[in-house]
GROMACS .gro file of C-alpha atoms in nm:
model
  316
    1MET     CA    1   3.143  -3.020   2.977
    2ARG     CA    2   3.375  -2.960   3.285
    3ILE     CA    3   3.573  -3.242   3.426
    4VAL     CA    4   3.768  -3.280   3.742
    5SER     CA    5   4.008  -3.565   3.752
    6LEU     CA    6   4.102  -3.690   4.117
    7LEU     CA    7   4.320  -3.981   3.970
    8PRO     CA    8   4.622  -3.953   3.758
    9ALA     CA    9   4.551  -4.242   3.536
   10ALA     CA   10   4.207  -4.084   3.467
   11THR     CA   11   4.379  -3.761   3.329
   12ASP     CA   12   4.598  -3.986   3.110
   13LEU     CA   13   4.252  -4.151   2.981
   14LEU     CA   14   4.133  -3.789   2.907
   15ALA     CA   15   4.459  -3.737   2.725
   16GLU     CA   16   4.401  -4.039   2.524
   17LEU     CA   17   4.066  -3.927   2.417
   18GLY     CA   18   4.176  -3.576   2.332
   19ALA     CA   19   3.932  -3.443   2.603
   20LEU     CA   20   4.191  -3.242   2.806
   21ASP     CA   21   4.035  -2.905   2.714
   22MET     CA   22   3.736  -3.014   2.938
   23LEU     CA   23   3.968  -3.060   3.240
   24VAL     CA   24   3.903  -2.789   3.515
   25GLY     CA   25   4.060  -2.962   3.816
   26ARG     CA   26   4.330  -3.217   3.887
   27THR     CA   27   4.521  -3.379   4.155
   28HIS     CA   28   4.884  -3.256   4.230
   29GLU     CA   29   4.988  -3.588   4.086
   30CYS     CA   30   4.847  -3.553   3.731
   31ASP     CA   31   5.149  -3.473   3.555
   32TRP     CA   32   5.087  -3.608   3.193
   33PRO     CA   33   5.081  -3.462   2.941
   34PRO     CA   34   5.304  -3.203   3.130
   35VAL     CA   35   5.237  -2.918   2.911
   36GLU     CA   36   4.873  -2.948   2.874
   37VAL     CA   37   4.802  -3.020   3.254
   38ALA     CA   38   5.027  -2.752   3.386
   39GLY     CA   39   4.783  -2.479   3.383
   40VAL     CA   40   4.473  -2.682   3.532
   41PRO     CA   41   4.398  -2.588   3.892
   42VAL     CA   42   4.531  -2.849   4.159
   43LEU     CA   43   4.269  -2.955   4.395
   44THR     CA   44   4.462  -3.189   4.617
   45SER     CA   45   4.772  -3.196   4.826
   46ASP     CA   46   4.966  -3.462   5.001
   47ALA     CA   47   4.934  -3.482   5.374
   48SER     CA   48   5.273  -3.650   5.421
   49LEU     CA   49   5.608  -3.443   5.398
   50PRO     CA   50   5.707  -3.382   5.027
   51ASP     CA   51   6.039  -3.516   5.102
   52ALA     CA   52   5.957  -3.799   5.317
   53SER     CA   53   6.147  -4.118   5.284
   54SER     CA   54   5.989  -4.455   5.202
   55ARG     CA   55   5.978  -4.548   5.547
   56GLU     CA   56   5.803  -4.202   5.671
   57ILE     CA   57   5.563  -4.246   5.376
   58SER     CA   58   5.491  -4.582   5.516
   59ALA     CA   59   5.429  -4.461   5.849
   60ALA     CA   60   5.194  -4.193   5.715
   61VAL     CA   61   5.004  -4.440   5.522
   62GLY     CA   62   4.961  -4.648   5.871
   63GLY     CA   63   4.808  -4.347   6.020
   64MET     CA   64   4.531  -4.386   5.774
   65HIS     CA   65   4.400  -4.656   5.985
   66ARG     CA   66   4.367  -4.409   6.277
   67GLY     CA   67   4.137  -4.192   6.103
   68SER     CA   68   4.371  -3.965   5.891
   69GLY     CA   69   4.415  -3.968   5.525
   70LEU     CA   70   4.712  -3.937   5.287
   71TYR     CA   71   4.555  -3.684   5.040
   72GLN     CA   72   4.370  -3.370   5.134
   73LEU     CA   73   4.108  -3.239   4.874
   74ALA     CA   74   4.041  -2.889   4.865
   75ALA     CA   75   3.658  -2.864   4.898
   76SER     CA   76   3.619  -2.489   4.823
   77ASP     CA   77   3.830  -2.532   4.501
   78LEU     CA   78   3.636  -2.832   4.398
   79ALA     CA   79   3.302  -2.638   4.440
   80GLU     CA   80   3.466  -2.335   4.253
   81ALA     CA   81   3.549  -2.581   3.947
   82ALA     CA   82   3.160  -2.667   3.929
   83PRO     CA   83   3.238  -2.992   3.768
   84ASP     CA   84   2.964  -3.189   3.562
   85LEU     CA   85   3.198  -3.499   3.589
   86VAL     CA   86   3.433  -3.599   3.875
   87LEU     CA   87   3.665  -3.903   3.800
   88THR     CA   88   3.799  -4.087   4.122
   89GLN     CA   89   3.890  -4.422   4.222
   90ASP     CA   90   3.837  -4.690   4.505
   91LEU     CA   91   4.092  -4.929   4.446
   92CYS     CA   92   4.359  -4.796   4.666
   93ASP     CA   93   4.338  -4.530   4.939
   94VAL     CA   94   4.710  -4.489   4.930
   95CYS     CA   95   4.720  -4.405   4.537
   96ALA     CA   96   4.469  -4.123   4.512
   97VAL     CA   97   4.160  -3.950   4.673
   98SER     CA   98   3.905  -4.226   4.740
   99TYR     CA   99   3.559  -4.249   4.637
  100GLN     CA  100   3.426  -4.240   4.970
  101GLN     CA  101   3.631  -3.901   5.049
  102VAL     CA  102   3.485  -3.764   4.714
  103SER     CA  103   3.136  -3.847   4.807
  104THR     CA  104   3.167  -3.707   5.164
  105THR     CA  105   3.315  -3.378   5.032
  106LEU     CA  106   3.038  -3.349   4.767
  107ARG     CA  107   2.775  -3.401   5.039
  108ALA     CA  108   2.926  -3.152   5.254
  109LEU     CA  109   2.928  -2.890   4.967
  110ARG     CA  110   2.565  -3.006   4.906
  111LEU     CA  111   2.672  -3.100   4.537
  112ASP     CA  112   2.588  -3.476   4.572
  113ALA     CA  113   2.295  -3.421   4.350
  114GLY     CA  114   2.503  -3.219   4.110
  115PRO     CA  115   2.806  -3.365   3.924
  116ALA     CA  116   2.827  -3.732   3.821
  117VAL     CA  117   3.107  -3.926   3.983
  118LEU     CA  118   3.274  -4.210   3.801
  119SER     CA  119   3.490  -4.438   3.993
  120LEU     CA  120   3.756  -4.631   3.814
  121GLU     CA  121   3.926  -4.933   3.969
  122PRO     CA  122   4.068  -5.187   3.737
  123ALA     CA  123   4.273  -5.460   3.834
  124THR     CA  124   4.374  -5.630   3.527
  125LEU     CA  125   4.510  -5.503   3.174
  126ASP     CA  126   4.161  -5.578   3.005
  127GLY     CA  127   4.012  -5.352   3.297
  128VAL     CA  128   4.254  -5.085   3.254
  129LEU     CA  129   4.168  -5.070   2.865
  130HIS     CA  130   3.787  -5.097   2.960
  131THR     CA  131   3.808  -4.777   3.169
  132LEU     CA  132   3.872  -4.589   2.843
  133ILE     CA  133   3.529  -4.721   2.717
  134ARG     CA  134   3.365  -4.643   3.061
  135VAL     CA  135   3.493  -4.281   3.050
  136ALA     CA  136   3.380  -4.230   2.695
  137GLU     CA  137   3.053  -4.373   2.748
  138GLN     CA  138   3.002  -4.127   3.061
  139LEU     CA  139   3.098  -3.835   2.834
  140ASP     CA  140   2.835  -3.930   2.595
  141GLU     CA  141   2.562  -3.967   2.831
  142LEU     CA  142   2.643  -3.637   2.984
  143GLY     CA  143   2.686  -3.457   2.656
  144GLY     CA  144   2.393  -3.623   2.475
  145THR     CA  145   2.638  -3.743   2.194
  146ASP     CA  146   2.741  -4.091   2.067
  147THR     CA  147   3.097  -4.005   1.951
  148TRP     CA  148   3.330  -4.068   2.245
  149ALA     CA  149   3.257  -4.421   2.275
  150GLY     CA  150   3.336  -4.494   1.911
  151LEU     CA  151   3.673  -4.307   1.954
  152ALA     CA  152   3.748  -4.491   2.269
  153ALA     CA  153   3.690  -4.819   2.080
  154GLU     CA  154   3.939  -4.723   1.809
  155ARG     CA  155   4.205  -4.632   2.075
  156VAL     CA  156   4.154  -4.963   2.280
  157ASP     CA  157   4.202  -5.166   1.927
  158ALA     CA  158   4.524  -4.964   1.852
  159LEU     CA  159   4.650  -5.023   2.211
  160ARG     CA  160   4.574  -5.404   2.172
  161VAL     CA  161   4.750  -5.400   1.835
  162ARG     CA  162   5.055  -5.305   2.015
  163LEU     CA  163   5.014  -5.577   2.289
  164ALA     CA  164   4.982  -5.835   2.015
  165THR     CA  165   5.277  -5.697   1.840
  166VAL     CA  166   5.492  -5.767   2.166
  167ARG     CA  167   5.350  -6.097   2.206
  168ALA     CA  168   5.447  -6.200   1.855
  169GLN     CA  169   5.801  -6.056   1.905
  170VAL     CA  170   5.870  -6.253   2.225
  171ALA     CA  171   5.700  -6.581   2.114
  172GLY     CA  172   5.915  -6.883   2.174
  173ARG     CA  173   6.180  -6.725   2.366
  174SER     CA  174   6.282  -6.848   2.714
  175ARG     CA  175   6.072  -6.654   3.011
  176PRO     CA  176   6.283  -6.551   3.291
  177ARG     CA  177   6.142  -6.512   3.636
  178VAL     CA  178   6.070  -6.164   3.707
  179ALA     CA  179   6.008  -5.994   4.041
  180ALA     CA  180   5.860  -5.618   4.024
  181ILE     CA  181   5.903  -5.441   4.348
  182GLU     CA  182   5.670  -5.167   4.416
  183TRP     CA  183   5.767  -5.024   4.761
  184LEU     CA  184   6.123  -5.035   4.915
  185ALA     CA  185   6.032  -4.995   5.291
  186PRO     CA  186   5.863  -5.246   5.348
  187LEU     CA  187   5.923  -5.458   5.048
  188TRP     CA  188   5.612  -5.475   4.861
  189PRO     CA  189   5.568  -5.682   4.520
  190ALA     CA  190   5.360  -5.524   4.231
  191GLY     CA  191   5.030  -5.674   4.191
  192HIS     CA  192   4.723  -5.615   3.995
  193TRP     CA  193   4.802  -5.568   3.611
  194VAL     CA  194   5.177  -5.574   3.642
  195PRO     CA  195   5.188  -5.951   3.654
  196GLU     CA  196   5.028  -5.929   3.303
  197GLN     CA  197   5.255  -5.675   3.196
  198ILE     CA  198   5.539  -5.908   3.260
  199GLU     CA  199   5.355  -6.202   3.092
  200GLN     CA  200   5.279  -5.984   2.788
  201ALA     CA  201   5.658  -5.897   2.770
  202GLY     CA  202   5.788  -6.241   2.769
  203GLY     CA  203   5.853  -6.305   3.121
  204THR     CA  204   5.712  -6.517   3.425
  205PRO     CA  205   5.619  -6.304   3.710
  206VAL     CA  206   5.697  -6.426   4.052
  207LEU     CA  207   5.563  -6.300   4.404
  208ALA     CA  208   5.212  -6.202   4.262
  209ARG     CA  209   4.947  -6.337   4.022
  210PRO     CA  210   4.766  -6.137   3.764
  211GLY     CA  211   4.480  -5.926   3.919
  212GLU     CA  212   4.604  -5.967   4.281
  213HIS     CA  213   4.599  -5.714   4.545
  214THR     CA  214   4.943  -5.759   4.719
  215LYS     CA  215   5.072  -5.711   5.081
  216ALA     CA  216   5.401  -5.647   5.214
  217MET     CA  217   5.657  -5.920   5.218
  218GLY     CA  218   5.979  -6.022   5.409
  219TRP     CA  219   6.307  -6.040   5.240
  220ALA     CA  220   6.325  -6.420   5.282
  221GLN     CA  221   6.015  -6.425   5.001
  222LEU     CA  222   6.232  -6.249   4.768
  223ARG     CA  223   6.536  -6.466   4.833
  224ASP     CA  224   6.321  -6.791   4.793
  225ALA     CA  225   6.175  -6.661   4.492
  226ASP     CA  226   6.518  -6.593   4.351
  227PRO     CA  227   6.412  -6.415   4.044
  228GLU     CA  228   6.634  -6.376   3.732
  229VAL     CA  229   6.533  -6.016   3.675
  230ILE     CA  230   6.428  -5.767   3.918
  231LEU     CA  231   6.222  -5.437   3.833
  232ILE     CA  232   6.237  -5.180   4.069
  233GLN     CA  233   5.931  -4.940   4.042
  234PRO     CA  234   5.820  -4.766   4.368
  235CYS     CA  235   5.467  -4.629   4.358
  236GLY     CA  236   5.477  -4.268   4.288
  237PHE     CA  237   5.867  -4.234   4.258
  238SER     CA  238   6.047  -4.124   3.952
  239PRO     CA  239   6.356  -4.327   3.869
  240GLN     CA  240   6.551  -4.023   4.015
  241ARG     CA  241   6.379  -4.040   4.313
  242THR     CA  242   6.402  -4.413   4.351
  243PHE     CA  243   6.800  -4.394   4.291
  244GLN     CA  244   6.801  -4.179   4.620
  245GLU     CA  245   6.679  -4.477   4.813
  246LEU     CA  246   6.836  -4.781   4.667
  247ASP     CA  247   7.044  -4.820   4.973
  248LEU     CA  248   6.705  -4.990   5.124
  249LEU     CA  249   6.775  -5.283   4.867
  250THR     CA  250   7.160  -5.278   4.825
  251GLY     CA  251   7.223  -5.243   5.192
  252ASN     CA  252   7.047  -5.582   5.278
  253PRO     CA  253   7.275  -5.871   5.326
  254MET     CA  254   7.033  -6.096   5.116
  255TRP     CA  255   7.049  -5.861   4.811
  256SER     CA  256   7.394  -5.977   4.668
  257GLU     CA  257   7.252  -6.342   4.723
  258LEU     CA  258   6.989  -6.278   4.453
  259SER     CA  259   7.040  -6.424   4.097
  260ALA     CA  260   6.927  -6.130   3.935
  261VAL     CA  261   7.162  -5.913   4.120
  262ARG     CA  262   7.464  -6.133   4.057
  263THR     CA  263   7.393  -6.152   3.691
  264GLY     CA  264   7.330  -5.784   3.648
  265HIS     CA  265   6.964  -5.795   3.547
  266VAL     CA  266   6.827  -5.530   3.791
  267TRP     CA  267   6.652  -5.241   3.646
  268VAL     CA  268   6.496  -4.899   3.774
  269VAL     CA  269   6.201  -4.823   3.559
  270ASP     CA  270   5.954  -4.521   3.563
  271GLY     CA  271   5.672  -4.663   3.793
  272PRO     CA  272   5.421  -4.365   3.787
  273ALA     CA  273   5.458  -4.344   3.397
  274TYR     CA  274   5.430  -4.691   3.298
  275PHE     CA  275   5.333  -4.951   3.573
  276ASN     CA  276   5.181  -4.778   3.899
  277ARG     CA  277   4.877  -4.599   3.733
  278PRO     CA  278   4.604  -4.781   3.557
  279GLY     CA  279   4.599  -4.569   3.240
  280PRO     CA  280   4.676  -4.620   2.857
  281ARG     CA  281   5.039  -4.587   2.928
  282VAL     CA  282   5.084  -4.953   3.073
  283ILE     CA  283   5.095  -5.056   2.719
  284ARG     CA  284   5.421  -4.849   2.682
  285GLY     CA  285   5.523  -5.044   3.006
  286VAL     CA  286   5.488  -5.372   2.826
  287GLU     CA  287   5.716  -5.243   2.542
  288ILE     CA  288   5.969  -5.131   2.786
  289LEU     CA  289   5.971  -5.475   2.941
  290ALA     CA  290   6.012  -5.640   2.625
  291HIS     CA  291   6.315  -5.439   2.582
  292VAL     CA  292   6.438  -5.518   2.935
  293LEU     CA  293   6.375  -5.890   2.906
  294HIS     CA  294   6.471  -5.962   2.565
  295GLU     CA  295   6.615  -5.665   2.395
  296ILE     CA  296   6.312  -5.638   2.171
  297PRO     CA  297   6.357  -5.301   1.961
  298VAL     CA  298   6.050  -5.088   2.023
  299SER     CA  299   5.949  -4.739   1.879
  300PRO     CA  300   6.002  -4.491   2.005
  301PRO     CA  301   6.348  -4.669   2.163
  302VAL     CA  302   6.365  -4.714   2.525
  303THR     CA  303   6.548  -4.403   2.699
  304SER     CA  304   6.733  -4.387   3.012
  305LEU     CA  305   6.451  -4.189   3.160
  306GLU     CA  306   6.225  -4.503   3.135
  307ALA     CA  307   6.472  -4.794   3.243
  308VAL     CA  308   6.795  -4.802   3.397
  309PRO     CA  309   7.020  -5.101   3.443
  310ILE     CA  310   7.191  -5.099   3.775
  311GLY     CA  311   7.493  -5.280   3.932
  312VAL     CA  312   7.510  -5.481   4.255
  313ASN     CA  313   7.555  -5.150   4.472
  314GLY     CA  314   7.294  -4.948   4.288
  315GLU     CA  315   7.532  -4.786   4.051
  316LYS     CA  316   7.394  -4.691   3.697
   0.00000   0.00000   0.00000
């Protein structure tokens, strides 16, 4: 079977199932696991400048409403890949190639009657775990087998055990108010499954409810929420990239007024790996947050590549 993944989280799902040997095309942002995906052809590119700032990227996203798109899909490369299955999404046009764009491209190539197209768009932790089952069922259907779904069920059970372990470890502890920031200019709170990640790790999410599709907010909303812990996890930004733009936060006069800042409970975390993408690694995100919020020991231990505490001026 030949699979094209046009969603980084879908590539993570294939890795969880041990199905990366079927991958014949991916996005430019599919980076996990790094060695296994390195040689897979890249079928997409970012229409914005690679070194664009948060504000410049926001402006590019705004241009989508005027008929442009943030991501470009190489139609000829997709045709050459000749996939049996295309994995995509319709949850967020900003995060990856959209289902509509994939469908339009396949019709233009006269491939719309060819490969199966599976759109993954979970909004909750349960939904994220269920996508593993959906992909497995699709593999069984196309391959005429009954083995993938059973494997997926085993993997989901194992992930749920990890969640239950964290819940037991944080039970009975105080639950600090936690704000997760998914974009810096403008400020944007993290929604969908992230509030649930915070709850599972022993915190109380502010600014967004579980499953909520959020929108940009003003600084007054963050000040009024006055979180006790702030997680900085810009969508698509590694921690190293995030540190380059921390002045967008630390330079605002309201920043130093926040309780989390005054008490030193602000963390930069790896958003793309553990929080932004609806893939299996969101469970590791819960474990990281349990460590951040309650100093819970997790295995493997949390590293400085996953979570970094910062001072009032953004220093590590």
